PDB file of C-alpha atoms in Angstrom:
ATOM      1  CA  UNK T   1       6.552 -32.298  29.780  1.00  0.00           C
ATOM      2  CA  UNK T   2       5.931 -31.570  26.092  1.00  0.00           C
ATOM      3  CA  UNK T   3       3.141 -33.949  25.891  1.00  0.00           C
ATOM      4  CA  UNK T   4       1.101 -32.448  28.465  1.00  0.00           C
ATOM      5  CA  UNK T   5       1.204 -28.807  26.569  1.00  0.00           C
ATOM      6  CA  UNK T   6      -2.347 -28.154  25.580  1.00  0.00           C
ATOM      7  CA  UNK T   7      -2.668 -28.952  21.525  1.00  0.00           C
ATOM      8  CA  UNK T   8      -4.465 -26.823  18.916  1.00  0.00           C
ATOM      9  CA  UNK T   9      -8.133 -27.966  18.390  1.00  0.00           C
ATOM     10  CA  UNK T  10      -8.660 -30.432  15.391  1.00  0.00           C
ATOM     11  CA  UNK T  11     -11.117 -27.247  13.958  1.00  0.00           C
ATOM     12  CA  UNK T  12      -7.877 -25.270  13.794  1.00  0.00           C
ATOM     13  CA  UNK T  13      -8.297 -25.504   9.821  1.00  0.00           C
ATOM     14  CA  UNK T  14     -11.955 -24.501   9.975  1.00  0.00           C
ATOM     15  CA  UNK T  15     -12.067 -23.562   5.991  1.00  0.00           C
ATOM     16  CA  UNK T  16     -10.200 -26.806   4.884  1.00  0.00           C
ATOM     17  CA  UNK T  17     -13.195 -29.368   4.875  1.00  0.00           C
ATOM     18  CA  UNK T  18     -15.741 -27.077   2.668  1.00  0.00           C
ATOM     19  CA  UNK T  19     -16.273 -27.425  -0.631  1.00  0.00           C
ATOM     20  CA  UNK T  20     -14.202 -25.137  -2.948  1.00  0.00           C
ATOM     21  CA  UNK T  21     -17.365 -22.978  -3.825  1.00  0.00           C
ATOM     22  CA  UNK T  22     -18.307 -22.726  -0.076  1.00  0.00           C
ATOM     23  CA  UNK T  23     -14.539 -21.927   1.049  1.00  0.00           C
ATOM     24  CA  UNK T  24     -14.460 -19.195  -1.808  1.00  0.00           C
ATOM     25  CA  UNK T  25     -17.552 -17.868  -1.018  1.00  0.00           C
ATOM     26  CA  UNK T  26     -16.575 -17.105   2.630  1.00  0.00           C
ATOM     27  CA  UNK T  27     -13.226 -15.505   1.360  1.00  0.00           C
ATOM     28  CA  UNK T  28     -15.240 -13.335  -1.087  1.00  0.00           C
ATOM     29  CA  UNK T  29     -17.532 -11.977   1.575  1.00  0.00           C
ATOM     30  CA  UNK T  30     -14.346 -11.334   3.641  1.00  0.00           C
ATOM     31  CA  UNK T  31     -12.782  -9.598   1.067  1.00  0.00           C
ATOM     32  CA  UNK T  32     -15.628  -7.383   0.536  1.00  0.00           C
ATOM     33  CA  UNK T  33     -16.098  -6.493   4.185  1.00  0.00           C
ATOM     34  CA  UNK T  34     -12.230  -5.454   3.659  1.00  0.00           C
ATOM     35  CA  UNK T  35     -12.889  -3.584   0.316  1.00  0.00           C
ATOM     36  CA  UNK T  36     -15.970  -1.618   2.230  1.00  0.00           C
ATOM     37  CA  UNK T  37     -13.609  -0.641   5.231  1.00  0.00           C
ATOM     38  CA  UNK T  38     -10.858   0.673   3.485  1.00  0.00           C
ATOM     39  CA  UNK T  39     -13.116   2.665   1.157  1.00  0.00           C
ATOM     40  CA  UNK T  40     -14.978   4.140   4.410  1.00  0.00           C
ATOM     41  CA  UNK T  41     -11.807   5.157   5.522  1.00  0.00           C
ATOM     42  CA  UNK T  42     -10.894   7.049   2.219  1.00  0.00           C
ATOM     43  CA  UNK T  43     -14.464   8.512   2.579  1.00  0.00           C
ATOM     44  CA  UNK T  44     -13.982  10.024   5.857  1.00  0.00           C
ATOM     45  CA  UNK T  45     -10.917  11.587   4.460  1.00  0.00           C
ATOM     46  CA  UNK T  46     -12.580  12.941   1.637  1.00  0.00           C
ATOM     47  CA  UNK T  47     -15.004  14.721   3.753  1.00  0.00           C
ATOM     48  CA  UNK T  48     -12.478  16.709   5.210  1.00  0.00           C
ATOM     49  CA  UNK T  49     -10.221  17.369   2.422  1.00  0.00           C
ATOM     50  CA  UNK T  50     -11.703  16.223  -0.877  1.00  0.00           C
ATOM     51  CA  UNK T  51     -11.667  12.825  -2.884  1.00  0.00           C
ATOM     52  CA  UNK T  52      -8.196  13.795  -4.680  1.00  0.00           C
ATOM     53  CA  UNK T  53      -6.326  14.811  -1.152  1.00  0.00           C
ATOM     54  CA  UNK T  54      -8.210  11.433   0.187  1.00  0.00           C
ATOM     55  CA  UNK T  55      -6.065   9.534  -2.706  1.00  0.00           C
ATOM     56  CA  UNK T  56      -2.670  11.198  -1.981  1.00  0.00           C
ATOM     57  CA  UNK T  57      -3.139  10.480   1.927  1.00  0.00           C
ATOM     58  CA  UNK T  58      -4.025   6.959   1.130  1.00  0.00           C
ATOM     59  CA  UNK T  59      -1.089   6.581  -1.216  1.00  0.00           C
ATOM     60  CA  UNK T  60       1.433   7.971   0.780  1.00  0.00           C
ATOM     61  CA  UNK T  61       0.246   6.115   4.034  1.00  0.00           C
ATOM     62  CA  UNK T  62       0.498   2.733   1.904  1.00  0.00           C
ATOM     63  CA  UNK T  63       4.160   3.494   0.651  1.00  0.00           C
ATOM     64  CA  UNK T  64       4.999   3.563   4.617  1.00  0.00           C
ATOM     65  CA  UNK T  65       3.843   0.080   4.906  1.00  0.00           C
ATOM     66  CA  UNK T  66       3.512  -1.046   8.435  1.00  0.00           C
ATOM     67  CA  UNK T  67       6.457   0.622  10.038  1.00  0.00           C
ATOM     68  CA  UNK T  68       6.400   4.180   8.684  1.00  0.00           C
ATOM     69  CA  UNK T  69       2.516   5.041   7.970  1.00  0.00           C
ATOM     70  CA  UNK T  70       2.087   7.756  10.214  1.00  0.00           C
ATOM     71  CA  UNK T  71       5.104  10.016   9.109  1.00  0.00           C
ATOM     72  CA  UNK T  72       4.211   9.546   5.384  1.00  0.00           C
ATOM     73  CA  UNK T  73       0.702  10.216   6.169  1.00  0.00           C
ATOM     74  CA  UNK T  74       1.738  13.415   8.004  1.00  0.00           C
ATOM     75  CA  UNK T  75       3.944  14.724   4.734  1.00  0.00           C
ATOM     76  CA  UNK T  76       0.676  14.028   2.706  1.00  0.00           C
ATOM     77  CA  UNK T  77      -1.313  16.706   4.692  1.00  0.00           C
ATOM     78  CA  UNK T  78       1.269  19.281   3.359  1.00  0.00           C
ATOM     79  CA  UNK T  79       0.591  18.466  -0.167  1.00  0.00           C
ATOM     80  CA  UNK T  80      -1.901  21.559  -0.439  1.00  0.00           C
ATOM     81  CA  UNK T  81       0.719  23.721   0.633  1.00  0.00           C
ATOM     82  CA  UNK T  82       3.671  22.445  -1.201  1.00  0.00           C
ATOM     83  CA  UNK T  83       1.904  22.533  -4.718  1.00  0.00           C
ATOM     84  CA  UNK T  84       1.911  26.257  -4.825  1.00  0.00           C
ATOM     85  CA  UNK T  85       5.851  26.047  -4.084  1.00  0.00           C
ATOM     86  CA  UNK T  86       6.823  23.051  -6.094  1.00  0.00           C
ATOM     87  CA  UNK T  87       4.541  23.335  -9.440  1.00  0.00           C
ATOM     88  CA  UNK T  88       5.543  20.354 -11.928  1.00  0.00           C
ATOM     89  CA  UNK T  89       9.204  20.085 -10.860  1.00  0.00           C
ATOM     90  CA  UNK T  90       9.873  16.262  -9.598  1.00  0.00           C
ATOM     91  CA  UNK T  91      13.156  17.498  -8.250  1.00  0.00           C
ATOM     92  CA  UNK T  92      11.534  20.051  -6.235  1.00  0.00           C
ATOM     93  CA  UNK T  93       9.245  18.252  -4.598  1.00  0.00           C
ATOM     94  CA  UNK T  94      11.736  15.884  -3.838  1.00  0.00           C
ATOM     95  CA  UNK T  95      13.908  18.294  -1.930  1.00  0.00           C
ATOM     96  CA  UNK T  96      10.993  19.368   0.058  1.00  0.00           C
ATOM     97  CA  UNK T  97       9.286  16.102   0.690  1.00  0.00           C
ATOM     98  CA  UNK T  98      12.821  14.626   1.738  1.00  0.00           C
ATOM     99  CA  UNK T  99      13.386  18.224   3.793  1.00  0.00           C
ATOM    100  CA  UNK T 100      10.077  17.750   5.796  1.00  0.00           C
ATOM    101  CA  UNK T 101      10.891  14.254   6.333  1.00  0.00           C
ATOM    102  CA  UNK T 102      14.125  15.030   8.636  1.00  0.00           C
ATOM    103  CA  UNK T 103      15.636  12.394   6.140  1.00  0.00           C
ATOM    104  CA  UNK T 104      17.991  14.574   4.204  1.00  0.00           C
ATOM    105  CA  UNK T 105      21.364  13.421   5.139  1.00  0.00           C
ATOM    106  CA  UNK T 106      23.094  16.126   7.175  1.00  0.00           C
ATOM    107  CA  UNK T 107      26.716  15.469   6.133  1.00  0.00           C
ATOM    108  CA  UNK T 108      27.458  14.578   2.260  1.00  0.00           C
ATOM    109  CA  UNK T 109      28.209  11.018   1.414  1.00  0.00           C
ATOM    110  CA  UNK T 110      31.475  10.272   1.034  1.00  0.00           C
ATOM    111  CA  UNK T 111      31.607   6.976  -0.704  1.00  0.00           C
ATOM    112  CA  UNK T 112      29.675   7.637  -3.797  1.00  0.00           C
ATOM    113  CA  UNK T 113      30.314  10.979  -6.163  1.00  0.00           C
ATOM    114  CA  UNK T 114      26.756  10.516  -7.639  1.00  0.00           C
ATOM    115  CA  UNK T 115      25.108  10.456  -4.067  1.00  0.00           C
ATOM    116  CA  UNK T 116      27.212  13.541  -2.907  1.00  0.00           C
ATOM    117  CA  UNK T 117      26.155  15.551  -5.937  1.00  0.00           C
ATOM    118  CA  UNK T 118      22.461  14.457  -5.571  1.00  0.00           C
ATOM    119  CA  UNK T 119      22.520  15.427  -1.999  1.00  0.00           C
ATOM    120  CA  UNK T 120      24.073  18.698  -2.524  1.00  0.00           C
ATOM    121  CA  UNK T 121      21.480  19.644  -5.035  1.00  0.00           C
ATOM    122  CA  UNK T 122      18.802  18.754  -2.693  1.00  0.00           C
ATOM    123  CA  UNK T 123      20.166  20.916  -0.067  1.00  0.00           C
ATOM    124  CA  UNK T 124      20.443  23.965  -2.183  1.00  0.00           C
ATOM    125  CA  UNK T 125      16.728  23.862  -2.920  1.00  0.00           C
ATOM    126  CA  UNK T 126      15.634  23.082   0.761  1.00  0.00           C
ATOM    127  CA  UNK T 127      17.976  25.138   2.718  1.00  0.00           C
ATOM    128  CA  UNK T 128      16.557  28.577   1.508  1.00  0.00           C
ATOM    129  CA  UNK T 129      13.205  27.193   2.998  1.00  0.00           C
ATOM    130  CA  UNK T 130      14.272  25.267   5.977  1.00  0.00           C
ATOM    131  CA  UNK T 131      13.614  28.113   8.573  1.00  0.00           C
ATOM    132  CA  UNK T 132      10.245  28.723   7.176  1.00  0.00           C
ATOM    133  CA  UNK T 133       9.270  24.904   7.575  1.00  0.00           C
ATOM    134  CA  UNK T 134      11.251  24.302  10.866  1.00  0.00           C
ATOM    135  CA  UNK T 135       7.877  23.382  13.055  1.00  0.00           C
ATOM    136  CA  UNK T 136       6.654  21.043  10.292  1.00  0.00           C
ATOM    137  CA  UNK T 137      10.076  19.136   9.817  1.00  0.00           C
ATOM    138  CA  UNK T 138       9.462  15.558  11.131  1.00  0.00           C
ATOM    139  CA  UNK T 139      11.947  14.237  13.858  1.00  0.00           C
ATOM    140  CA  UNK T 140      14.366  11.483  12.412  1.00  0.00           C
ATOM    141  CA  UNK T 141      13.054   9.393  15.382  1.00  0.00           C
ATOM    142  CA  UNK T 142       9.527   9.484  13.451  1.00  0.00           C
ATOM    143  CA  UNK T 143      10.677   6.950  11.176  1.00  0.00           C
ATOM    144  CA  UNK T 144      11.865   3.243  11.648  1.00  0.00           C
ATOM    145  CA  UNK T 145      14.497   2.093   9.396  1.00  0.00           C
ATOM    146  CA  UNK T 146      15.989  -0.611  10.979  1.00  0.00           C
ATOM    147  CA  UNK T 147      15.258  -3.755   8.953  1.00  0.00           C
ATOM    148  CA  UNK T 148      13.933  -1.887   6.103  1.00  0.00           C
ATOM    149  CA  UNK T 149      14.506  -3.447   2.818  1.00  0.00           C
ATOM    150  CA  UNK T 150      16.521  -1.088   0.473  1.00  0.00           C
ATOM    151  CA  UNK T 151      13.721  -1.020  -2.154  1.00  0.00           C
ATOM    152  CA  UNK T 152      11.467   0.074   0.643  1.00  0.00           C
ATOM    153  CA  UNK T 153      13.589   2.898   2.050  1.00  0.00           C
ATOM    154  CA  UNK T 154      11.493   5.912   2.660  1.00  0.00           C
ATOM    155  CA  UNK T 155      14.241   7.805   0.474  1.00  0.00           C
ATOM    156  CA  UNK T 156      12.845   5.837  -2.638  1.00  0.00           C
ATOM    157  CA  UNK T 157       9.332   6.134  -1.772  1.00  0.00           C
ATOM    158  CA  UNK T 158       9.560  10.063  -1.158  1.00  0.00           C
ATOM    159  CA  UNK T 159      11.079  10.021  -4.730  1.00  0.00           C
ATOM    160  CA  UNK T 160       8.224   8.221  -6.164  1.00  0.00           C
ATOM    161  CA  UNK T 161       5.812  10.194  -4.423  1.00  0.00           C
ATOM    162  CA  UNK T 162       7.480  13.323  -5.783  1.00  0.00           C
ATOM    163  CA  UNK T 163       7.527  12.262  -9.351  1.00  0.00           C
ATOM    164  CA  UNK T 164       3.984  11.725  -8.752  1.00  0.00           C
ATOM    165  CA  UNK T 165       3.252  15.038  -7.473  1.00  0.00           C
ATOM    166  CA  UNK T 166       5.022  16.766 -10.399  1.00  0.00           C
ATOM    167  CA  UNK T 167       2.459  15.019 -12.905  1.00  0.00           C
ATOM    168  CA  UNK T 168      -0.602  17.413 -13.174  1.00  0.00           C
ATOM    169  CA  UNK T 169      -2.411  14.767 -14.951  1.00  0.00           C
ATOM    170  CA  UNK T 170      -1.797  11.944 -12.256  1.00  0.00           C
ATOM    171  CA  UNK T 171      -5.133  11.553 -10.827  1.00  0.00           C
ATOM    172  CA  UNK T 172      -6.905  12.215 -14.296  1.00  0.00           C
ATOM    173  CA  UNK T 173      -4.719   9.387 -15.470  1.00  0.00           C
ATOM    174  CA  UNK T 174      -5.675   7.263 -12.770  1.00  0.00           C
ATOM    175  CA  UNK T 175      -9.217   7.765 -13.858  1.00  0.00           C
ATOM    176  CA  UNK T 176      -8.730   7.238 -17.442  1.00  0.00           C
ATOM    177  CA  UNK T 177      -7.206   3.726 -16.495  1.00  0.00           C
ATOM    178  CA  UNK T 178     -10.386   2.763 -14.409  1.00  0.00           C
ATOM    179  CA  UNK T 179     -13.035   3.948 -16.963  1.00  0.00           C
ATOM    180  CA  UNK T 180     -10.909   2.124 -19.705  1.00  0.00           C
ATOM    181  CA  UNK T 181     -10.772  -1.293 -17.837  1.00  0.00           C
ATOM    182  CA  UNK T 182     -13.091  -3.160 -19.682  1.00  0.00           C
ATOM    183  CA  UNK T 183     -11.096  -2.416 -22.669  1.00  0.00           C
ATOM    184  CA  UNK T 184      -7.573  -3.377 -21.056  1.00  0.00           C
ATOM    185  CA  UNK T 185      -6.062  -6.718 -21.997  1.00  0.00           C
ATOM    186  CA  UNK T 186      -3.979  -6.566 -18.592  1.00  0.00           C
ATOM    187  CA  UNK T 187      -5.066  -3.950 -16.069  1.00  0.00           C
ATOM    188  CA  UNK T 188      -2.308  -4.543 -13.777  1.00  0.00           C
ATOM    189  CA  UNK T 189       0.378  -3.966 -16.380  1.00  0.00           C
ATOM    190  CA  UNK T 190      -1.286  -0.854 -17.695  1.00  0.00           C
ATOM    191  CA  UNK T 191      -1.648   0.558 -14.354  1.00  0.00           C
ATOM    192  CA  UNK T 192       2.298  -0.279 -13.339  1.00  0.00           C
ATOM    193  CA  UNK T 193       2.843   1.573 -16.457  1.00  0.00           C
ATOM    194  CA  UNK T 194       0.852   4.642 -15.307  1.00  0.00           C
ATOM    195  CA  UNK T 195       2.658   4.723 -11.732  1.00  0.00           C
ATOM    196  CA  UNK T 196       6.053   4.247 -13.020  1.00  0.00           C
ATOM    197  CA  UNK T 197       8.363   7.065 -12.441  1.00  0.00           C
ATOM    198  CA  UNK T 198       9.650   9.273 -15.007  1.00  0.00           C
ATOM    199  CA  UNK T 199      13.776   8.878 -16.194  1.00  0.00           C
ATOM    200  CA  UNK T 200      15.167   9.928 -12.796  1.00  0.00           C
ATOM    201  CA  UNK T 201      18.866   8.576 -13.471  1.00  0.00           C
ATOM    202  CA  UNK T 202      19.775   8.846  -9.667  1.00  0.00           C
ATOM    203  CA  UNK T 203      16.864   6.709  -8.306  1.00  0.00           C
ATOM    204  CA  UNK T 204      17.564   3.949 -11.020  1.00  0.00           C
ATOM    205  CA  UNK T 205      21.051   3.509  -9.897  1.00  0.00           C
ATOM    206  CA  UNK T 206      20.638   4.126  -5.874  1.00  0.00           C
ATOM    207  CA  UNK T 207      18.777   2.545  -3.071  1.00  0.00           C
ATOM    208  CA  UNK T 208      19.056   5.554  -0.745  1.00  0.00           C
ATOM    209  CA  UNK T 209      20.726   9.009  -0.453  1.00  0.00           C
ATOM    210  CA  UNK T 210      23.751   7.846   0.565  1.00  0.00           C
ATOM    211  CA  UNK T 211      24.148   4.381  -0.902  1.00  0.00           C
ATOM    212  CA  UNK T 212      26.712   3.148  -3.339  1.00  0.00           C
ATOM    213  CA  UNK T 213      25.689   3.017  -6.969  1.00  0.00           C
ATOM    214  CA  UNK T 214      23.933  -0.263  -7.911  1.00  0.00           C
ATOM    215  CA  UNK T 215      25.302  -3.090 -10.257  1.00  0.00           C
ATOM    216  CA  UNK T 216      22.286  -2.830 -12.256  1.00  0.00           C
ATOM    217  CA  UNK T 217      19.197  -0.610 -12.527  1.00  0.00           C
ATOM    218  CA  UNK T 218      16.102  -0.665 -10.216  1.00  0.00           C
ATOM    219  CA  UNK T 219      12.815   1.056 -10.736  1.00  0.00           C
ATOM    220  CA  UNK T 220      11.220   2.926  -8.265  1.00  0.00           C
ATOM    221  CA  UNK T 221       8.081   0.788  -8.240  1.00  0.00           C
ATOM    222  CA  UNK T 222       7.298  -2.851  -9.515  1.00  0.00           C
ATOM    223  CA  UNK T 223       4.350  -5.041 -10.092  1.00  0.00           C
ATOM    224  CA  UNK T 224       4.242  -6.387  -6.314  1.00  0.00           C
ATOM    225  CA  UNK T 225       3.917  -2.659  -5.048  1.00  0.00           C
ATOM    226  CA  UNK T 226       1.553  -1.787  -7.603  1.00  0.00           C
ATOM    227  CA  UNK T 227      -0.673  -4.692  -6.255  1.00  0.00           C
ATOM    228  CA  UNK T 228      -0.222  -3.423  -2.672  1.00  0.00           C
ATOM    229  CA  UNK T 229      -1.413   0.038  -3.880  1.00  0.00           C
ATOM    230  CA  UNK T 230      -4.502  -1.324  -6.060  1.00  0.00           C
ATOM    231  CA  UNK T 231      -5.930  -3.255  -3.437  1.00  0.00           C
ATOM    232  CA  UNK T 232      -5.483  -1.121  -0.579  1.00  0.00           C
ATOM    233  CA  UNK T 233      -5.845   2.411  -1.670  1.00  0.00           C
ATOM    234  CA  UNK T 234      -6.753   2.861  -5.784  1.00  0.00           C
ATOM    235  CA  UNK T 235      -9.628   0.307  -6.214  1.00  0.00           C
ATOM    236  CA  UNK T 236     -11.229   0.900  -2.831  1.00  0.00           C
ATOM    237  CA  UNK T 237     -10.953   4.883  -3.637  1.00  0.00           C
ATOM    238  CA  UNK T 238     -12.702   3.893  -6.766  1.00  0.00           C
ATOM    239  CA  UNK T 239     -15.070   1.603  -5.369  1.00  0.00           C
ATOM    240  CA  UNK T 240     -16.149   4.189  -2.508  1.00  0.00           C
ATOM    241  CA  UNK T 241     -16.619   7.122  -4.933  1.00  0.00           C
ATOM    242  CA  UNK T 242     -19.101   5.013  -7.087  1.00  0.00           C
ATOM    243  CA  UNK T 243     -20.954   4.294  -3.744  1.00  0.00           C
ATOM    244  CA  UNK T 244     -21.052   7.770  -2.692  1.00  0.00           C
ATOM    245  CA  UNK T 245     -22.258   8.505  -6.386  1.00  0.00           C
ATOM    246  CA  UNK T 246     -24.869   5.518  -6.300  1.00  0.00           C
ATOM    247  CA  UNK T 247     -23.338   4.327  -9.554  1.00  0.00           C
ATOM    248  CA  UNK T 248     -23.596   0.673  -9.218  1.00  0.00           C
ATOM    249  CA  UNK T 249     -22.086   0.140 -12.846  1.00  0.00           C
ATOM    250  CA  UNK T 250     -18.682   1.330 -11.473  1.00  0.00           C
ATOM    251  CA  UNK T 251     -19.242  -0.192  -7.987  1.00  0.00           C
ATOM    252  CA  UNK T 252     -19.448  -3.358  -9.903  1.00  0.00           C
ATOM    253  CA  UNK T 253     -16.812  -2.663 -12.335  1.00  0.00           C
ATOM    254  CA  UNK T 254     -14.598  -1.986  -9.299  1.00  0.00           C
ATOM    255  CA  UNK T 255     -15.225  -5.238  -7.455  1.00  0.00           C
ATOM    256  CA  UNK T 256     -14.859  -7.156 -10.553  1.00  0.00           C
ATOM    257  CA  UNK T 257     -11.242  -5.847 -10.898  1.00  0.00           C
ATOM    258  CA  UNK T 258     -10.799  -6.241  -7.103  1.00  0.00           C
ATOM    259  CA  UNK T 259     -11.579 -10.132  -7.451  1.00  0.00           C
ATOM    260  CA  UNK T 260      -9.779 -10.774 -10.720  1.00  0.00           C
ATOM    261  CA  UNK T 261      -6.447  -8.989  -9.675  1.00  0.00           C
ATOM    262  CA  UNK T 262      -3.680 -11.551  -9.755  1.00  0.00           C
ATOM    263  CA  UNK T 263      -2.275 -12.637  -6.461  1.00  0.00           C
ATOM    264  CA  UNK T 264       0.341 -10.738  -4.570  1.00  0.00           C
ATOM    265  CA  UNK T 265       3.480 -11.515  -3.033  1.00  0.00           C
ATOM    266  CA  UNK T 266       3.193 -13.791   0.238  1.00  0.00           C
ATOM    267  CA  UNK T 267       3.838 -12.255   3.752  1.00  0.00           C
ATOM    268  CA  UNK T 268       3.800 -13.021   7.150  1.00  0.00           C
ATOM    269  CA  UNK T 269      -0.046 -12.591   7.664  1.00  0.00           C
ATOM    270  CA  UNK T 270      -0.898 -14.899   4.716  1.00  0.00           C
ATOM    271  CA  UNK T 271       1.668 -17.742   6.098  1.00  0.00           C
ATOM    272  CA  UNK T 272      -0.579 -17.408   9.444  1.00  0.00           C
ATOM    273  CA  UNK T 273      -3.791 -17.563   7.639  1.00  0.00           C
ATOM    274  CA  UNK T 274      -2.831 -20.516   5.855  1.00  0.00           C
ATOM    275  CA  UNK T 275      -1.271 -22.201   9.126  1.00  0.00           C
ATOM    276  CA  UNK T 276      -4.362 -21.712  10.989  1.00  0.00           C
ATOM    277  CA  UNK T 277      -7.441 -21.840   8.514  1.00  0.00           C
ATOM    278  CA  UNK T 278      -6.286 -23.742   5.424  1.00  0.00           C
ATOM    279  CA  UNK T 279      -4.165 -26.212   5.273  1.00  0.00           C
ATOM    280  CA  UNK T 280      -1.961 -26.916   1.955  1.00  0.00           C
ATOM    281  CA  UNK T 281      -4.615 -28.175  -0.235  1.00  0.00           C
ATOM    282  CA  UNK T 282      -7.014 -25.338  -0.285  1.00  0.00           C
ATOM    283  CA  UNK T 283      -4.250 -22.783   0.024  1.00  0.00           C
ATOM    284  CA  UNK T 284      -3.311 -23.536  -3.680  1.00  0.00           C
ATOM    285  CA  UNK T 285      -6.595 -22.006  -4.653  1.00  0.00           C
ATOM    286  CA  UNK T 286      -5.669 -18.422  -3.608  1.00  0.00           C
ATOM    287  CA  UNK T 287      -4.664 -17.026  -7.149  1.00  0.00           C
ATOM    288  CA  UNK T 288      -6.048 -14.075  -6.757  1.00  0.00           C
ATOM    289  CA  UNK T 289      -5.625 -11.061  -4.725  1.00  0.00           C
ATOM    290  CA  UNK T 290      -9.197 -10.386  -3.809  1.00  0.00           C
ATOM    291  CA  UNK T 291      -8.957 -13.945  -1.859  1.00  0.00           C
ATOM    292  CA  UNK T 292      -5.897 -13.170  -0.187  1.00  0.00           C
ATOM    293  CA  UNK T 293      -7.576  -9.709   1.022  1.00  0.00           C
ATOM    294  CA  UNK T 294     -10.113 -11.843   2.279  1.00  0.00           C
ATOM    295  CA  UNK T 295      -7.896 -13.990   4.143  1.00  0.00           C
ATOM    296  CA  UNK T 296      -6.242 -11.243   5.552  1.00  0.00           C
ATOM    297  CA  UNK T 297      -9.466  -9.689   7.120  1.00  0.00           C
ATOM    298  CA  UNK T 298     -10.182 -12.959   8.622  1.00  0.00           C
ATOM    299  CA  UNK T 299      -6.888 -12.895  10.218  1.00  0.00           C
ATOM    300  CA  UNK T 300      -7.720  -9.354  11.652  1.00  0.00           C
ATOM    301  CA  UNK T 301     -10.983 -10.319  12.732  1.00  0.00           C
ATOM    302  CA  UNK T 302     -10.738 -13.470  14.326  1.00  0.00           C
ATOM    303  CA  UNK T 303      -6.994 -14.453  14.685  1.00  0.00           C
ATOM    304  CA  UNK T 304      -5.816 -11.496  16.001  1.00  0.00           C
ATOM    305  CA  UNK T 305      -8.201 -11.462  18.554  1.00  0.00           C
ATOM    306  CA  UNK T 306      -7.162 -14.687  20.053  1.00  0.00           C
ATOM    307  CA  UNK T 307      -4.289 -16.388  21.343  1.00  0.00           C
ATOM    308  CA  UNK T 308      -1.826 -18.882  19.505  1.00  0.00           C
ATOM    309  CA  UNK T 309      -3.907 -22.151  20.543  1.00  0.00           C
ATOM    310  CA  UNK T 310      -6.934 -20.755  18.973  1.00  0.00           C
ATOM    311  CA  UNK T 311      -9.351 -20.670  22.171  1.00  0.00           C
ATOM    312  CA  UNK T 312     -12.360 -19.226  22.462  1.00  0.00           C
ATOM    313  CA  UNK T 313     -12.306 -18.231  18.803  1.00  0.00           C
ATOM    314  CA  UNK T 314     -15.733 -17.928  17.245  1.00  0.00           C
ATOM    315  CA  UNK T 315     -14.765 -18.428  13.576  1.00  0.00           C
ATOM    316  CA  UNK T 316     -14.833 -22.457  13.271  1.00  0.00           C
ATOM    317  CA  UNK T 317     -18.633 -22.112  14.465  1.00  0.00           C
ATOM    318  CA  UNK T 318     -18.995 -19.602  12.206  1.00  0.00           C
ATOM    319  CA  UNK T 319     -18.126 -21.300   9.348  1.00  0.00           C
ATOM    320  CA  UNK T 320     -19.984 -24.599  10.567  1.00  0.00           C
ATOM    321  CA  UNK T 321     -23.171 -22.369  10.710  1.00  0.00           C
ATOM    322  CA  UNK T 322     -22.433 -20.884   7.400  1.00  0.00           C
ATOM    323  CA  UNK T 323     -21.667 -24.462   5.704  1.00  0.00           C
ATOM    324  CA  UNK T 324     -24.926 -25.701   7.493  1.00  0.00           C
ATOM    325  CA  UNK T 325     -26.916 -23.187   5.600  1.00  0.00           C
ATOM    326  CA  UNK T 326     -25.880 -24.242   2.348  1.00  0.00           C
ATOM    327  CA  UNK T 327     -28.428 -25.459   0.100  1.00  0.00           C
ATOM    328  CA  UNK T 328     -28.806 -29.539  -0.396  1.00  0.00           C
ATOM    329  CA  UNK T 329     -27.186 -31.137  -3.122  1.00  0.00           C
TER     330      UNK T 329
END
């Protein structure tokens, strides 16, 4: 009997009844927890390998998204060894990263002349060194490729990372972006310009190493991915460096940008958060990526620890306690 199936509690939308100010304060506090958590992860890596390598590990991991974070992180760990071999050549970085990934096609593509030519040139670099790196090459089974959107394929992500690695001033350029934030009219747009790949004809015209030519040009990175990188890696990296350096001014600058960043793309986690916590009205208030990050953190801390009926979830009680502490009037 469907009518006897247990229903979710009336408190399932615990943020809906709050005032806008109280609701946004809760989301802001949750977002700060997320920012600190990301920053602490980067700081832990920095203690082992330095701040610059921590940034590279964070960027590579983020480019792996949820399905390929481990293999991307493993490739990032090899950057110090690769740097002496690749120098400032984006193509050599690309050949070695793709070779180490285990994703270079073992047979040249048959259906596209430009794909075949590009793969052949990559192999001309990689085959000379393959034996020396044999124990470091990742098994193809380490990658999850099924169901991945073409724009998110590891081939493209490694091509983008190779382009970044070939720029000797890449990290310095990010630091200039952060230090000049207050003079910028469009920080997200400026960051996108700094993260865009160079003029790589092949990757503007192909999704992968064995795909046919695209009907129109596609950049290796767009605004949506820049938002992901900014919120999950770049701003937490600057924030944590400011914390470690006891620089309150730069810490506040990172926080201001974190909460001012335009909202990112919708995803399954945010949809779950709106369904369980907000309802349609308050959901329209989520106009910044920082508030979205707060929602994601609440899902991680509470929704992921409960069942689909929200049984024994502590979050509604915590919201009520928080609201009861609000100043009268």
